[in-house]
Coordinates of C-alpha atoms and ligand atoms in Angstrom, one line a residue:
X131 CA -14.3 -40.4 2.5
X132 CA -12.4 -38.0 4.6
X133 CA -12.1 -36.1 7.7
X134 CA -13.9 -33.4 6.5
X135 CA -17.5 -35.7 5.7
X136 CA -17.2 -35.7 9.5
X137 CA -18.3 -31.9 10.1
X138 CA -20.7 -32.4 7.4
X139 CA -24.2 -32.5 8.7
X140 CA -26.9 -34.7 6.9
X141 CA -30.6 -36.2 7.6
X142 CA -31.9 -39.0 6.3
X143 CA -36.0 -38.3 6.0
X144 CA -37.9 -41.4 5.3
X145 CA -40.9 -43.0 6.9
X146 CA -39.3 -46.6 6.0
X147 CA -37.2 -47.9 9.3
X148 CA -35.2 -50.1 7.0
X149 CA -34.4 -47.2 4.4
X150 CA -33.3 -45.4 7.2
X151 CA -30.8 -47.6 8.7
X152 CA -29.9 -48.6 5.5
X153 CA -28.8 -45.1 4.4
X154 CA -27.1 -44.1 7.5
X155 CA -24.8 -47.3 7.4
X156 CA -24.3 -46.5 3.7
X157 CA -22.7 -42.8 5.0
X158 CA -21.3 -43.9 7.8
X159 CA -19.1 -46.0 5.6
X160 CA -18.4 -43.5 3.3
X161 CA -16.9 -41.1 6.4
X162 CA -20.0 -39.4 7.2
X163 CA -20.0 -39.2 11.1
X164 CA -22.6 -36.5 11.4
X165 CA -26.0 -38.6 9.9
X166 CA -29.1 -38.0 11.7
X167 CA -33.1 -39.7 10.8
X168 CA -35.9 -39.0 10.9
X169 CA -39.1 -40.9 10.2
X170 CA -41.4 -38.1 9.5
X171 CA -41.4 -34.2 8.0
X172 CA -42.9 -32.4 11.6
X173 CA -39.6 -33.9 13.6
X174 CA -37.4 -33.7 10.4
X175 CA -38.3 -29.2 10.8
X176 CA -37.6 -29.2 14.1
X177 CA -34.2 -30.1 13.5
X178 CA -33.8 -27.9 10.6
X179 CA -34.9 -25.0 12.7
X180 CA -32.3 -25.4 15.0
X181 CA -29.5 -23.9 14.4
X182 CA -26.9 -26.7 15.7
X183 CA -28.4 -29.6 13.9
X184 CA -29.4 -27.7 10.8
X185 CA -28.2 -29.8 7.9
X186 CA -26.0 -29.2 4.8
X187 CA -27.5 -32.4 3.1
X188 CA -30.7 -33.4 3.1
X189 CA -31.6 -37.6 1.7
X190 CA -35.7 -36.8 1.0
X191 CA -38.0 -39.9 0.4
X192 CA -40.9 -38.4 -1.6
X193 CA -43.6 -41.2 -0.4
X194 CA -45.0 -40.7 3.3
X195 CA -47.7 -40.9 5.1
X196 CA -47.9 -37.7 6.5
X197 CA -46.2 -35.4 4.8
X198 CA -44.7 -36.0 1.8
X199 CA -41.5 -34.9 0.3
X200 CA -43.2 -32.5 -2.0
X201 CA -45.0 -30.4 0.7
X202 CA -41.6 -30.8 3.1
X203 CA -39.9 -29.2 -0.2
X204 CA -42.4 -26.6 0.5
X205 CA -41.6 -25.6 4.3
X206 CA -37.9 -25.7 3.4
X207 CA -38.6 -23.1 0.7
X208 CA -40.1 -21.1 3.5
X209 CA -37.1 -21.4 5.6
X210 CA -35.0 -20.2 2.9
X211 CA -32.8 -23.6 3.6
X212 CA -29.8 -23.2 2.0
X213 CA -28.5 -27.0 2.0
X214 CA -29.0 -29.5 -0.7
X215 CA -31.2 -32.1 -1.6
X216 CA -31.4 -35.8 -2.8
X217 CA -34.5 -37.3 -3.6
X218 CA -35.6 -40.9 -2.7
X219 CA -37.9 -42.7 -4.2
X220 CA -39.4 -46.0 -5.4
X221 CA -41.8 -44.1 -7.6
X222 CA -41.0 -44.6 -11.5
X223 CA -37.8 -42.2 -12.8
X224 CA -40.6 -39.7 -14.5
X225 CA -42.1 -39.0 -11.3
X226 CA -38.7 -38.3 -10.1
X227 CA -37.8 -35.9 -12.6
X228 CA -41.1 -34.3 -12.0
X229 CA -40.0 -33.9 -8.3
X230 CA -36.5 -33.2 -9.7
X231 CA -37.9 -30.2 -11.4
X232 CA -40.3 -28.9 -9.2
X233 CA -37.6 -28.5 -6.5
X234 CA -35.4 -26.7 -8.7
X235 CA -38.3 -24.5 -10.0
X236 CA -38.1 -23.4 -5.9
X237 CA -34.6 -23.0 -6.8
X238 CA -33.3 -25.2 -3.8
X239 CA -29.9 -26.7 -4.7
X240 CA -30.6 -30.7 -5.5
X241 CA -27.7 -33.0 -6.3
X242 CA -29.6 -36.0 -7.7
X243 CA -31.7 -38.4 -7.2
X244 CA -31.7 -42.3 -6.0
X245 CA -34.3 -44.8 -7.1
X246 CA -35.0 -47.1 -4.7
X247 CA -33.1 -50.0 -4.6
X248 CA -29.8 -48.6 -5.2
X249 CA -26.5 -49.2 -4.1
X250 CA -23.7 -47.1 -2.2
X251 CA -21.9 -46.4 -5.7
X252 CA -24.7 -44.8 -7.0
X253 CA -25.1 -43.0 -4.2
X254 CA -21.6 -41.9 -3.8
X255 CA -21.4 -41.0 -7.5
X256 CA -24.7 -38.1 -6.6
X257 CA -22.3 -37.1 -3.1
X258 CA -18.9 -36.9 -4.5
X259 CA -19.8 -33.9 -6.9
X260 CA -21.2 -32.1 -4.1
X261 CA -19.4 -29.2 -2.9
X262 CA -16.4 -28.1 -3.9
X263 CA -15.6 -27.1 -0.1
X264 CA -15.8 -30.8 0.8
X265 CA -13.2 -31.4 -2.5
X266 CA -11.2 -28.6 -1.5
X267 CA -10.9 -29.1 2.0
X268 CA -10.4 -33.0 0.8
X269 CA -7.1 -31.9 -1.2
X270 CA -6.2 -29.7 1.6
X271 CA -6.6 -32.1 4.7
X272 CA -3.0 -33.4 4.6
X273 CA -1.4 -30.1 4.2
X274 CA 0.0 -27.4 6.5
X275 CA -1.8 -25.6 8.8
X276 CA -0.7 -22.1 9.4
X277 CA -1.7 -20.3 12.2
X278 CA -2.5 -16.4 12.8
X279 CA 1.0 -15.3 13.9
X280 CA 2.4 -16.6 10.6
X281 CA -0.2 -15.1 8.6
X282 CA 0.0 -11.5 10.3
X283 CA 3.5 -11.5 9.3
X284 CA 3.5 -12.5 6.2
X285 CA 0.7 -9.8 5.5
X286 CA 3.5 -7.1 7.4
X287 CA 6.1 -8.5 5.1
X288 CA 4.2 -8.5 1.9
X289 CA 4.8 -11.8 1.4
X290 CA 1.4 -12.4 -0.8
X291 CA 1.4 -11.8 -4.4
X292 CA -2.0 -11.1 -6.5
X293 CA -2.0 -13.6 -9.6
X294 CA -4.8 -13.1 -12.3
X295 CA -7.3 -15.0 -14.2
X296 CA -8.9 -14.2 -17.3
X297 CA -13.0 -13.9 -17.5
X298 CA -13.5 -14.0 -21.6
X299 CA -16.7 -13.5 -23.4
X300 CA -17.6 -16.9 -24.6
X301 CA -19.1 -15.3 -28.4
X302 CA -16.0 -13.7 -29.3
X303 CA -13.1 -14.7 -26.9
X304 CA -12.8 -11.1 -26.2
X305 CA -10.4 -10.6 -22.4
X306 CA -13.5 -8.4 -20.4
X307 CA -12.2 -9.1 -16.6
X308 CA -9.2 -10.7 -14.6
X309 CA -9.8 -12.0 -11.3
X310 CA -7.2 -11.8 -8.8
X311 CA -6.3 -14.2 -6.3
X312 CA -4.0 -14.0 -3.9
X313 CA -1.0 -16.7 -3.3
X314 CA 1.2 -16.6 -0.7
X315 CA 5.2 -16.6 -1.5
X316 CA 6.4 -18.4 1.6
X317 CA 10.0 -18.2 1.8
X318 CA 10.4 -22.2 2.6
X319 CA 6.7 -23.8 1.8
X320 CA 6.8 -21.8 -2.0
X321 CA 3.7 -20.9 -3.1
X322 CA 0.6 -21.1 -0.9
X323 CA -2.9 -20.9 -1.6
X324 CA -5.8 -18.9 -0.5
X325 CA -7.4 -22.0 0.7
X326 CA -4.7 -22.3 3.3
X327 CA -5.1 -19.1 4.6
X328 CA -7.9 -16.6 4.1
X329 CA -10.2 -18.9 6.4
X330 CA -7.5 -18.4 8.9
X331 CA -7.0 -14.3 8.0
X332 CA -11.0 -14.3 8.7
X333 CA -11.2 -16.1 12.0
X334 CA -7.9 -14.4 13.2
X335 CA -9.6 -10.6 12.4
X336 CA -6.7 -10.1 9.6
X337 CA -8.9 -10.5 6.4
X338 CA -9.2 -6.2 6.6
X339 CA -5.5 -6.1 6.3
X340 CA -5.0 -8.8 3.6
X341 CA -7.8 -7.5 1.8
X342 CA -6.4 -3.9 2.0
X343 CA -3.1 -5.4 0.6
X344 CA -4.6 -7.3 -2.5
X345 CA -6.7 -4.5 -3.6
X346 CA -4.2 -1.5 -3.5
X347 CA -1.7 -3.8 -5.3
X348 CA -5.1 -5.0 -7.6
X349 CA -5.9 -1.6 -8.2
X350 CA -2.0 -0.2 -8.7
X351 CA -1.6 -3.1 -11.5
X352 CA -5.5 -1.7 -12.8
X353 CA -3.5 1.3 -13.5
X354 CA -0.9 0.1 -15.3
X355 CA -3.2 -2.0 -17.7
X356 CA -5.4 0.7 -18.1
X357 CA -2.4 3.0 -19.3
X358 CA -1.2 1.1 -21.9
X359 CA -4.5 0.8 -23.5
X360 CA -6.4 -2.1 -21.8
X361 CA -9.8 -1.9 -21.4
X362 CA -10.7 -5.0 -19.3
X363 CA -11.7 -5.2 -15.5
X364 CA -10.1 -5.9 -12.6
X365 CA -12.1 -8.2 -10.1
X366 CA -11.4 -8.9 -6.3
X367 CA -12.4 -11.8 -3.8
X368 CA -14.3 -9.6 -0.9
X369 CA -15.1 -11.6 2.4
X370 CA -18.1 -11.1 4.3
X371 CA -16.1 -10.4 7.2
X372 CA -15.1 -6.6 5.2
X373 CA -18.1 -5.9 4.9
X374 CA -18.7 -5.8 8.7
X375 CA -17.4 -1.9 8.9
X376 CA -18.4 1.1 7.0
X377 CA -14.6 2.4 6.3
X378 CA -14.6 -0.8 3.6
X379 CA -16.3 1.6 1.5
X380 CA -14.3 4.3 1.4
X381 CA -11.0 2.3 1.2
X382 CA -12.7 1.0 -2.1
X383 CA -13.6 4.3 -2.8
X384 CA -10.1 6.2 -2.1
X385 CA -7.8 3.5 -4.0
X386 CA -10.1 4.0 -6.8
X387 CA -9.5 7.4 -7.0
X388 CA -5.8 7.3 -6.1
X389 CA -4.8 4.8 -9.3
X390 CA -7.3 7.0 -11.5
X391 CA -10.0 4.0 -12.0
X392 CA -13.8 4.5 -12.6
X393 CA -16.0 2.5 -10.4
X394 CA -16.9 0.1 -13.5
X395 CA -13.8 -0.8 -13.7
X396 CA -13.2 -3.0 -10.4
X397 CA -15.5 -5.8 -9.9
X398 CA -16.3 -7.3 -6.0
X399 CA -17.0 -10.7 -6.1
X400 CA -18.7 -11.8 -2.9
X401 CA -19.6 -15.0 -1.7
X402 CA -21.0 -15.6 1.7
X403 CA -17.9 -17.7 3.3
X404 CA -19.5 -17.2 6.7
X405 CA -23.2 -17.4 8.2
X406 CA -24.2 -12.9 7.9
X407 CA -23.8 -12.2 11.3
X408 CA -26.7 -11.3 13.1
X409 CA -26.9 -7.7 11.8
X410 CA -27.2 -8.0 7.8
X411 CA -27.8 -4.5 7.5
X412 CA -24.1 -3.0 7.5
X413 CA -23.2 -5.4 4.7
X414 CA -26.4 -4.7 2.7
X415 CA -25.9 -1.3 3.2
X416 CA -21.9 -1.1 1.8
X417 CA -22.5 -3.3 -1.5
X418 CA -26.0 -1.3 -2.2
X419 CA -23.7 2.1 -2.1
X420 CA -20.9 1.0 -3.9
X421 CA -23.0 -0.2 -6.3
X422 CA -24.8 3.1 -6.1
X423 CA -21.3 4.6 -7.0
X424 CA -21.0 2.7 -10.2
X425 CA -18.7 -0.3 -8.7
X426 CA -19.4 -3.7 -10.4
X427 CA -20.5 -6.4 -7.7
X428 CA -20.3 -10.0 -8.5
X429 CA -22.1 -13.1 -6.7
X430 CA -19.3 -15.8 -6.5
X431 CA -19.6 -19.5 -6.3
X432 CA -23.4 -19.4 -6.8
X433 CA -25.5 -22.6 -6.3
X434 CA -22.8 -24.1 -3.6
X435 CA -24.9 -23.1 -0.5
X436 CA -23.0 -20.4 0.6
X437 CA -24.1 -17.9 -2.0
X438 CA -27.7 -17.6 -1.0
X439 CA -30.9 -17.0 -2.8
X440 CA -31.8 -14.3 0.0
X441 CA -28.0 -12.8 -1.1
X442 CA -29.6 -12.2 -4.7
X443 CA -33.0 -11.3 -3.8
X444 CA -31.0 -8.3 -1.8
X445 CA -28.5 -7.4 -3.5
X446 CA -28.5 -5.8 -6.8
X447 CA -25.3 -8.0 -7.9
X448 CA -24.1 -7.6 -11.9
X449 CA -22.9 -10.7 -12.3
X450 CA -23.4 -14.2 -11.3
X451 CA -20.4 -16.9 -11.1
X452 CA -21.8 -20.4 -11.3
X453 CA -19.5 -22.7 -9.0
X454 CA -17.0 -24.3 -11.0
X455 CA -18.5 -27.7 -9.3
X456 CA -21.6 -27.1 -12.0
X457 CA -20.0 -26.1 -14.9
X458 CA -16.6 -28.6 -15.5
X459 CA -18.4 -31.9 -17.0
X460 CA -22.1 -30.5 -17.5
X461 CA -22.2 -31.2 -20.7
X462 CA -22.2 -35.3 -20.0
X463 CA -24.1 -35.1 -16.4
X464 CA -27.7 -34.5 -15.8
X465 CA -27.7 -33.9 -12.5
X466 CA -24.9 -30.8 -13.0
X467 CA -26.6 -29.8 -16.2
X468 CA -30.1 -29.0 -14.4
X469 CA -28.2 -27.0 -12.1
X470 CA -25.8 -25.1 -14.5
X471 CA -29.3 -24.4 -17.1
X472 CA -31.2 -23.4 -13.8
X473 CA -28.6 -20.9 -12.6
X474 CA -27.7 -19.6 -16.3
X475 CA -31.4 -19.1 -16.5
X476 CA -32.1 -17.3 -13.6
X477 CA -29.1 -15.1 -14.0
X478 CA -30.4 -13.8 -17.3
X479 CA -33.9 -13.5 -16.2
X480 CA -32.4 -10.9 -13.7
X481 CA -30.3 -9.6 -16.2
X482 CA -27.0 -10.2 -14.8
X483 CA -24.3 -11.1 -16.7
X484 CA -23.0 -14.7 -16.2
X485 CA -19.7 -16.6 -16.0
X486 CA -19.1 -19.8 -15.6
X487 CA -16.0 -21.0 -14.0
X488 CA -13.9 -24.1 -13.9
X489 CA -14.1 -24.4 -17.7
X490 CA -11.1 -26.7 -18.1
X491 CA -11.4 -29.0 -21.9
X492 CA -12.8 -28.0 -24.9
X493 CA -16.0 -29.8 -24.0
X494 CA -17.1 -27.5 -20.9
X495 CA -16.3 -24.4 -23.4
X496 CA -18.5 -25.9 -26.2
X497 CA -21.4 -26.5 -23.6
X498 CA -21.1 -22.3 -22.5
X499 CA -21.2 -21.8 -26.6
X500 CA -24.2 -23.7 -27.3
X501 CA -26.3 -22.4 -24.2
X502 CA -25.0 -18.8 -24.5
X503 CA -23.6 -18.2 -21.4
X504 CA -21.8 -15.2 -21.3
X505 CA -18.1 -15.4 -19.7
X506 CA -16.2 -17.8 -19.4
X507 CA -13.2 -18.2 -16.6
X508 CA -11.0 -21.3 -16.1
X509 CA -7.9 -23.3 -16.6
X510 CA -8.8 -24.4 -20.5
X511 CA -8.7 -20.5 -20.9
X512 CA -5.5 -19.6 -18.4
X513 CA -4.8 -20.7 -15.1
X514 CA -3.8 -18.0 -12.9
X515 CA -0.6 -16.2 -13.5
X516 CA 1.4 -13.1 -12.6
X517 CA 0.7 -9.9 -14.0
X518 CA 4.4 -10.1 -16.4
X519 CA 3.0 -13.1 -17.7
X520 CA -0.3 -11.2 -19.2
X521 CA 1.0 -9.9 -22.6
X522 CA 2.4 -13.2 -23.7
X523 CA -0.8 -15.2 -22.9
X524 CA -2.7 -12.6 -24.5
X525 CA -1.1 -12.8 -27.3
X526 CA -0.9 -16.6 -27.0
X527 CA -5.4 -16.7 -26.6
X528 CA -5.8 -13.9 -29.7
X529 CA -3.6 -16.7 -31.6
X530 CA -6.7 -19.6 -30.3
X531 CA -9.6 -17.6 -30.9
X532 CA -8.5 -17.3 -34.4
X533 CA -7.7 -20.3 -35.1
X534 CA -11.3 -21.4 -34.2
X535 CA -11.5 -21.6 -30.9
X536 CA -15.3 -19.4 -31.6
X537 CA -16.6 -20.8 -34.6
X538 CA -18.9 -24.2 -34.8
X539 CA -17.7 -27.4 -34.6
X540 CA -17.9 -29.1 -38.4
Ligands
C2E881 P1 -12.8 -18.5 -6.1 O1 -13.0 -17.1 -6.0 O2 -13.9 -19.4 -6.5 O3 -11.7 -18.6 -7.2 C1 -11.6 -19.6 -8.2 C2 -10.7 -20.7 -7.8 O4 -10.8 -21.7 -8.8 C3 -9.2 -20.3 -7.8 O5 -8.6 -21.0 -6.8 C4 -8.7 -20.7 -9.2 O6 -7.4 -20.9 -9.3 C5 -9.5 -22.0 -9.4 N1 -9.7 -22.3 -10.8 C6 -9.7 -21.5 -11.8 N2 -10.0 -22.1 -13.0 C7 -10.1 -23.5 -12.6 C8 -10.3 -24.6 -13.4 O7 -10.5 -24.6 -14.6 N3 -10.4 -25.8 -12.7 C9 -10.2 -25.8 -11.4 N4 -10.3 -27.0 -10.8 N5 -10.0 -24.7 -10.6 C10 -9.9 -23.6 -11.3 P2 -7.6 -20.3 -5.8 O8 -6.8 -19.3 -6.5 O9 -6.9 -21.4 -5.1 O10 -8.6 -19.6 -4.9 C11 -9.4 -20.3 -4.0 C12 -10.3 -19.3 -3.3 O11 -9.7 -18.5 -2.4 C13 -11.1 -18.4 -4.2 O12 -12.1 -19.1 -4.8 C14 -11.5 -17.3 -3.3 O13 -12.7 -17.7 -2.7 C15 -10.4 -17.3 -2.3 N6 -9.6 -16.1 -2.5 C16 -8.6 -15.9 -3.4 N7 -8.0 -14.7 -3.3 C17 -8.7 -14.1 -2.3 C18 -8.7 -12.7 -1.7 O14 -7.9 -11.9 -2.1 N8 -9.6 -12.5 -0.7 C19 -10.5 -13.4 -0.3 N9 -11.3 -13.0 0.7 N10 -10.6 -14.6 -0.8 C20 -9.7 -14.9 -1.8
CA882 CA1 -14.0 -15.4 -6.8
CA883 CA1 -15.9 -18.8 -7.4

């Protein structure tokens, strides 16, 4: 598949030895180095429970002797496991959807399901859709690495440049947010993106510095929409790694006041890029106080794994960004539809407001339409672009959501 299915851990429960080997050589050949089995649930914890053979994946055969996959559903729910599932079974494709639902019900991320026999297509079709990090890092392997030095400088120089992305409301195409995402202007590579280097900012110790940089020059352009009469808000990507220090806070709070913005006018979307380091508190303890002070917090890329349920159950987030790996082609695939209706769901029971991103065709915006999801955010809408290029699309999306863009299908 690709160098990256190699750090990718997954296990292969089943209490058939031929299922097991079967499976395992079906990975293996799709570039999946790190495949462990395991006949039985007891052994199959004690790997989850450890932290260096913990998996991100999780094959689940729902008939076994001992314990079955329903009551191993059950433990994981207990260990607030944050990987994914695929169910295995022979049973009849109604009991799977029973099972299907039941783990979503415990709202543990589940790509699909395989009825026994399959082949490796079908179960490559279930994996490939799986997280977008495994895509991203996918189109990424062959590119340029950059290393700390490079990155430090460039921050020095100001060589990154904040483009924005609309957030619409999907009843009345009305512009309520832009995101902004940082690019990196490198004077021989061109543009760069984040991908390249904000994992590289975080594990060098620079991402307080680049996130300083984006947000004054966020919060500067904030200004200047807000003077000439725009009322929409301005979001920012926050690492967890900001959120390590208390003087995060007050930087938010200070460039707030400097460019003249109210607190519900800058959005932080969060999303948990790293494991929470051993102390959760200090992060817990930042996002509950700017929220206190009227600042808009956003959960990002939920259902991927790396925005947790425990993240939600602690933090009282506004919004809620379904992963644009749920949302582009939900309307024509079960599997992503379950977990786009399940996260939409939840989102409104806790009254958050919810956008979905990756919305590329006509067809992903129809599906946000007919299920009422709030916002929508994605390429069919506008891809990201410089601020001087705002007015013109504006104008450009007014001139679409008149022409139809809002009202039903004939
Ligand atoms: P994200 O926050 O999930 O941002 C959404 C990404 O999806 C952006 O990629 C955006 O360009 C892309 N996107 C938007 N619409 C579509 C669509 O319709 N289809 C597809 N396929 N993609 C779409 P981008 O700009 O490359 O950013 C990647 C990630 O880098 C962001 O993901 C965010 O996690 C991170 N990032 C960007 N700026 C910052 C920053 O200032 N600080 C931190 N800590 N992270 C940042
Ligand atoms: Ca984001
Ligand atoms: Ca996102």
């Amino acid at each position: 598949m690709c160098s990256t299915a190699t750090h990718i851990k997954i296990l292969i429960l089943d209490d058939d030895p031929f299922m097991l080997k079967l499976l395992a050589k079906m990975l293996y050949n799709q570039g999946f180095a790190q495949v462990s089995s395991c006949s039985n649930g007891i052994d199959a914890l004690k790997q989850i429970d450890h932290p260096g053979t913990k998996p991100d994946l999780i094959l689940l055969d729902l008939n076994m002797p001992d314990m079955d996959g329903i009551e191993f559903v059950r433990y994981l729910v207990d260990r607030q496991f944050k990987g994914h599932i695929v169910l295995v079974s022979g049973e009849d494709e109604r009991m799977l959807k029973a099972a299907e639902k039941l783990v979503h019900a415990h709202q543990i991320p589940m790509l699909g399901y395989l009825h026994k026999p399959f082949n490796p297509d079908q179960l490559f079709e279930i994996i490939k859709h799986w997280a977008p990090s495994v895509a991203k890092e996918q189109q990424s392997s062959d590119k340029k690495v950059y290393i700390v030095e490079e990155i430090r400088a460039a921050i020095s120089n100001h060589e990154l440049v904040n483009y924005y992305q609309p957030k619409v409301a999907v009843a009345s195409g009305e512009l309520i947010s832009v995101e902004t995402l940082v690019r990196w202007n490198h004077s021989v590579d061109g543009l760069i993106s984040p991908d390249q280097f904000i994992g590289i900012a975080e594990q060098g110790g620079l991402i307080n510095d680049l996130t300083r940089l984006v947000l004054s020059d966020a919060l500067a352009q904030a200004k200047i929409w807000q003077q000439s009469g725009q009322e929409f808000r301005v979001a920012i990507n926050v690492s967890m790694d900001n959120l390590a220090s208390l003087d995060f806070q007050d930087l938010v709070v200070n460039l707030a006041k400097e460019n003249d913005l109210s607190p519900q006018k800058i959005i932080l979307e969060v999303t948990e890029s790293q494991l929470m380091g051993a102390d959760a508190r200090i992060p817990l303890e930042i996002l509950s106080r700017l929220r206190l002070k009227r600042f808009h917090l956003s959960i990002d890329d939920f259902g991927t794994g790396h925005s947790s349920m425990a993240q939600l159950r602690d933090i009282p987030f506004n919004e809620l960004k379904i992963d644009q790996s749920f949302v582009h082609r939900a309307w024509t695939d079960e599997t992503l539809r379950a977990i786009y209706d399940a996260s939409l769901a939840m989102a409104k029971q806790l009254g958050m407001e919810v956008v979905a991103e990756g919305v590329e065709d006509e067809q992903d915006w129809q599906l946000l339409r007919q299920t009422g999801c709030d916002l929508a955010q994605g390429n069919f809408i506008s891809k990201p672009m410089l601020a001087a290029d705002f007015p013109r699309w504006l104008e450009e999306w007014q001139g679409r959501v008149r022409n139809g863009l809002i009202s039903d299908p004939v």
